[in-house]
mmCIF file of C-alpha atoms in Angstrom:
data_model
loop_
_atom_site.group_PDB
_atom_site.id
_atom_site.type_symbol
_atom_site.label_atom_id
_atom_site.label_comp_id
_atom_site.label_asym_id
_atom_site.label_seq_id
_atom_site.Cartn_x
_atom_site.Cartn_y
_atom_site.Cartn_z
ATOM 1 C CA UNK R 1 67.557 111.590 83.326
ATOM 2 C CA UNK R 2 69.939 114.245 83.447
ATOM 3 C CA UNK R 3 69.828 117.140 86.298
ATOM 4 C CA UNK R 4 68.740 119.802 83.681
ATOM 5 C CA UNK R 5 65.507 117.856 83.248
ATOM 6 C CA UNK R 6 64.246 118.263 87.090
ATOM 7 C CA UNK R 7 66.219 121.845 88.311
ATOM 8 C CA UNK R 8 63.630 122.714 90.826
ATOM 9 C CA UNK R 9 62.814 119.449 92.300
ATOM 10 C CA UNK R 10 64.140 119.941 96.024
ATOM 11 C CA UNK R 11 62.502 123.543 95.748
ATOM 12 C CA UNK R 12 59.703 122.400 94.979
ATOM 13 C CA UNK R 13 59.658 119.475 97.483
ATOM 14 C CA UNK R 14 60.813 122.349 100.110
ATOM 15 C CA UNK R 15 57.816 124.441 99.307
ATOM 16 C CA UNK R 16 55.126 121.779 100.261
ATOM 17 C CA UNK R 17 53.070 122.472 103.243
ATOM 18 C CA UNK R 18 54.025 118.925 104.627
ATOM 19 C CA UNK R 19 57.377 119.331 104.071
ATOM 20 C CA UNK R 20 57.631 123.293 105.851
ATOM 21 C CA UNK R 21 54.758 122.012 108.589
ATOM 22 C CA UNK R 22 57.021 119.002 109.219
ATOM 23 C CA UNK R 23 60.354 121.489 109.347
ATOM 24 C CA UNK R 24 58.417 124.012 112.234
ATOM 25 C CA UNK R 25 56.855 121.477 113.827
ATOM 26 C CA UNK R 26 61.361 119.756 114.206
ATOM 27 C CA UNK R 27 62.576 123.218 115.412
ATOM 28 C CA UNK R 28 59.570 123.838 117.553
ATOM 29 C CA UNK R 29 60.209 120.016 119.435
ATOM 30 C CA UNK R 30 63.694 120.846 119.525
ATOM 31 C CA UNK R 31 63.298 124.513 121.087
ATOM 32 C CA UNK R 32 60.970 122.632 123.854
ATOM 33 C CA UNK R 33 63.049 119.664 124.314
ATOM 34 C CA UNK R 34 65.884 122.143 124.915
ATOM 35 C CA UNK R 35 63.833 123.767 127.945
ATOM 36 C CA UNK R 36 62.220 121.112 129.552
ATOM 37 C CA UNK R 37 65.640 119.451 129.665
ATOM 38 C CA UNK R 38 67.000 121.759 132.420
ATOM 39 C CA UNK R 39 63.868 119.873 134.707
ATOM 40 C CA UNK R 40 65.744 116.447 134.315
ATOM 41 C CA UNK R 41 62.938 115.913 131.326
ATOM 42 C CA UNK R 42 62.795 114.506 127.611
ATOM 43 C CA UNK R 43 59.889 115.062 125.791
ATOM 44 C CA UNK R 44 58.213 111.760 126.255
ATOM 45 C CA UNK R 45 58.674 111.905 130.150
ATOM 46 C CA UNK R 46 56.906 115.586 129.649
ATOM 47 C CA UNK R 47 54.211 113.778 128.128
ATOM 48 C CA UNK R 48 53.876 110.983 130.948
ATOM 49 C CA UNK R 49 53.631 113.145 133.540
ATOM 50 C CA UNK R 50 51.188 115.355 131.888
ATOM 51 C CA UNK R 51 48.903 111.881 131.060
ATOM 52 C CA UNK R 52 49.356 110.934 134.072
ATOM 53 C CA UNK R 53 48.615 114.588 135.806
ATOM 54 C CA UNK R 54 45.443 114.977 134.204
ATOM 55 C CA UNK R 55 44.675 111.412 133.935
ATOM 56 C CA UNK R 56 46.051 109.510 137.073
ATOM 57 C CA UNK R 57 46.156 107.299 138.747
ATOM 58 C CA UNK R 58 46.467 105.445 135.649
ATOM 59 C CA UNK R 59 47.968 101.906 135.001
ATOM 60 C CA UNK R 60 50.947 101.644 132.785
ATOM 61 C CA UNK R 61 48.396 100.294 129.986
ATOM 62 C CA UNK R 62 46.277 102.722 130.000
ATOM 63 C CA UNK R 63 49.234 105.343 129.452
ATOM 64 C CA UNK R 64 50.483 103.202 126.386
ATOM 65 C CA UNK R 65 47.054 103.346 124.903
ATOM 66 C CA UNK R 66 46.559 106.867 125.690
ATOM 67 C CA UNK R 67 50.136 108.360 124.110
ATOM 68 C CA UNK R 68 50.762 105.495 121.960
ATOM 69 C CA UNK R 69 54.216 104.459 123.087
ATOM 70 C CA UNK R 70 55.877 101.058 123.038
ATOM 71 C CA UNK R 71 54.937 99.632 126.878
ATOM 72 C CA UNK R 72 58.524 99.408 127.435
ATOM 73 C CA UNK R 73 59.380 102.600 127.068
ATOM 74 C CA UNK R 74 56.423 103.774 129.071
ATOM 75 C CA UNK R 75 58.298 101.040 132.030
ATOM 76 C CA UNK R 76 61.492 102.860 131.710
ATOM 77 C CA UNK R 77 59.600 106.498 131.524
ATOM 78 C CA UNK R 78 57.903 105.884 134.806
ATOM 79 C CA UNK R 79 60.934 104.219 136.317
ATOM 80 C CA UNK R 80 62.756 107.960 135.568
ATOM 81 C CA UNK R 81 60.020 109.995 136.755
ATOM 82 C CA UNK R 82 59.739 107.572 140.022
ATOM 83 C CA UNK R 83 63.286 107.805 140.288
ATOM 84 C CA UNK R 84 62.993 111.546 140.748
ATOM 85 C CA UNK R 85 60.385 111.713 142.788
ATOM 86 C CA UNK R 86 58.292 113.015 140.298
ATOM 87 C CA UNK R 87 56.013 109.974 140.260
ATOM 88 C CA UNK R 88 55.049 107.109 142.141
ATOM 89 C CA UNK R 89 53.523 103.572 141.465
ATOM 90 C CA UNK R 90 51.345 101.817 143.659
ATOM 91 C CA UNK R 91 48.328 99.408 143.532
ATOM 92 C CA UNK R 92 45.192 100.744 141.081
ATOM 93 C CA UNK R 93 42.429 101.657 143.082
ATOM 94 C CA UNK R 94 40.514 99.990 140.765
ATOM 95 C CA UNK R 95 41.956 96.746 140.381
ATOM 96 C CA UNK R 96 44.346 95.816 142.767
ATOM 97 C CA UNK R 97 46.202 93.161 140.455
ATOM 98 C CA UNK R 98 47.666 96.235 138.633
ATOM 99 C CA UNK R 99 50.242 98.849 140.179
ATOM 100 C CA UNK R 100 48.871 102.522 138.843
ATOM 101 C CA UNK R 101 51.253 105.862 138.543
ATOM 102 C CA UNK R 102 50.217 108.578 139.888
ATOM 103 C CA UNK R 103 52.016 111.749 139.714
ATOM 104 C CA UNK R 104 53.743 113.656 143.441
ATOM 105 C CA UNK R 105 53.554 117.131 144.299
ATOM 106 C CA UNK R 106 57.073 117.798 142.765
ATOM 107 C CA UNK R 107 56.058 116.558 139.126
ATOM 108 C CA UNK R 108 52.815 119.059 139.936
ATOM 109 C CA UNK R 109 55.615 121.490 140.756
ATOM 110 C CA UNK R 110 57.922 120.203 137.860
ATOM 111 C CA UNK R 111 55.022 119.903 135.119
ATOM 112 C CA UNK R 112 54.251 123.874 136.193
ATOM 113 C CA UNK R 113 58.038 124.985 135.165
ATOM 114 C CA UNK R 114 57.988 122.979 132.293
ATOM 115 C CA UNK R 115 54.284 124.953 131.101
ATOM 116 C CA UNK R 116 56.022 128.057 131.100
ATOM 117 C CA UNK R 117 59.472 126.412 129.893
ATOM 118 C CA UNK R 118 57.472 125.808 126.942
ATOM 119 C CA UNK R 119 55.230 129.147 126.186
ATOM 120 C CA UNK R 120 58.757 130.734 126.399
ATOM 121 C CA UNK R 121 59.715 128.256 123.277
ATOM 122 C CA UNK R 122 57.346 128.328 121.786
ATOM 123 C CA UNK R 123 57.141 132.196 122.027
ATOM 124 C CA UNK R 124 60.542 132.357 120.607
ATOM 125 C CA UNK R 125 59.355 129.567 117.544
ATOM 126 C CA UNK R 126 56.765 132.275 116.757
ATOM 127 C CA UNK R 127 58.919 135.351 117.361
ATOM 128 C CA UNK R 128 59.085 136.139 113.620
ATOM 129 C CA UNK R 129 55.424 136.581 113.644
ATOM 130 C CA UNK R 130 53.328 139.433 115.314
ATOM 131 C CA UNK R 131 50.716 138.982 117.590
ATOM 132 C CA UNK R 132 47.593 138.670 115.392
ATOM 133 C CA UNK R 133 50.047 137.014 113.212
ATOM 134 C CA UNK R 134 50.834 134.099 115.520
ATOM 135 C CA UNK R 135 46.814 134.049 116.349
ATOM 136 C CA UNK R 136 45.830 133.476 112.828
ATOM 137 C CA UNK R 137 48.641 130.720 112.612
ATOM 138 C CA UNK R 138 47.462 128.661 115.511
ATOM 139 C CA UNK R 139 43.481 128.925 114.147
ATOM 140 C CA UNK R 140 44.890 127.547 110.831
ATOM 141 C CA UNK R 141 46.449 124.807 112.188
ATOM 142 C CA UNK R 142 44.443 123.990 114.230
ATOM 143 C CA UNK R 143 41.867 123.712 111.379
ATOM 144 C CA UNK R 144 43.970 121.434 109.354
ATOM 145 C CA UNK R 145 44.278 119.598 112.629
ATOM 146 C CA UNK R 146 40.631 119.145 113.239
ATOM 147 C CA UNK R 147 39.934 118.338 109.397
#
């Protein structure tokens, strides 16, 4: 098979929905991975402290099922965020044989910069777009989402 037999292969690879939904969806982690990062934060600590926020207390377990991380990650996650005071461990109130994270009032403080660290990223991954534009977009998705 010679080149001249497939010219428009990569193009047309490049103009699948998976493949431009995948490329957003890189620059839009990046563009928020590059803002929360001034809090101290990766992504995946982002994502603890917001589990664990909304969730907590919750047992290191629970916030492996619930993001679907490896459980040693999720050890070495909360051992950052207790580290900086933006989380703490103690005994679950629901079963004492298990220590439970629960988040401080500086990760409250820290998830709340990081909110509007984000909008501001994710404002500037939509910039291109107007308004009703960027509206439409997020219905769409959210559609495939859903499906």
């Amino acid at each position: 098979m010679t080149r001249t037999e497939h010219p428009r292969a990569l193009a047309h690879i490049q103009s699948l929905p998976s493949w431009l939904v995948g490329r957003v969806a890189a620059r839009g982690r990046s563009l928020v991975a590059q803002a929360i990062a001034v809090e101290g934060l990766k992504l995946t600590h982002h994502a603890v402290l917001a589990a664990v926020c909304e969730n907590g207390p919750l047992a290191q377990a629970d916030l492996v099922r619930q993001l679907g991380f490896d459980a040693k990650d999720v050890v070495l996650l909360v051992n950052h965020l207790e580290a900086a005071g933006l989380a703490v461990r103690a005994a679950d109130p629901r079963d004492r044989r298990k220590n439970a994270v629960t988040v401080t009032p500086a990760g409250v403080e820290t998830l709340e910069r990081c909110a509007e660290l984000a909008q501001r990223a994710n404002a500037e991954l939509l910039a291109p777009l107007s308004e009703a534009e960027g509206r439409q977009l997020m219905e769409l998705l959210t559609r495939v989402f859903e499906a």
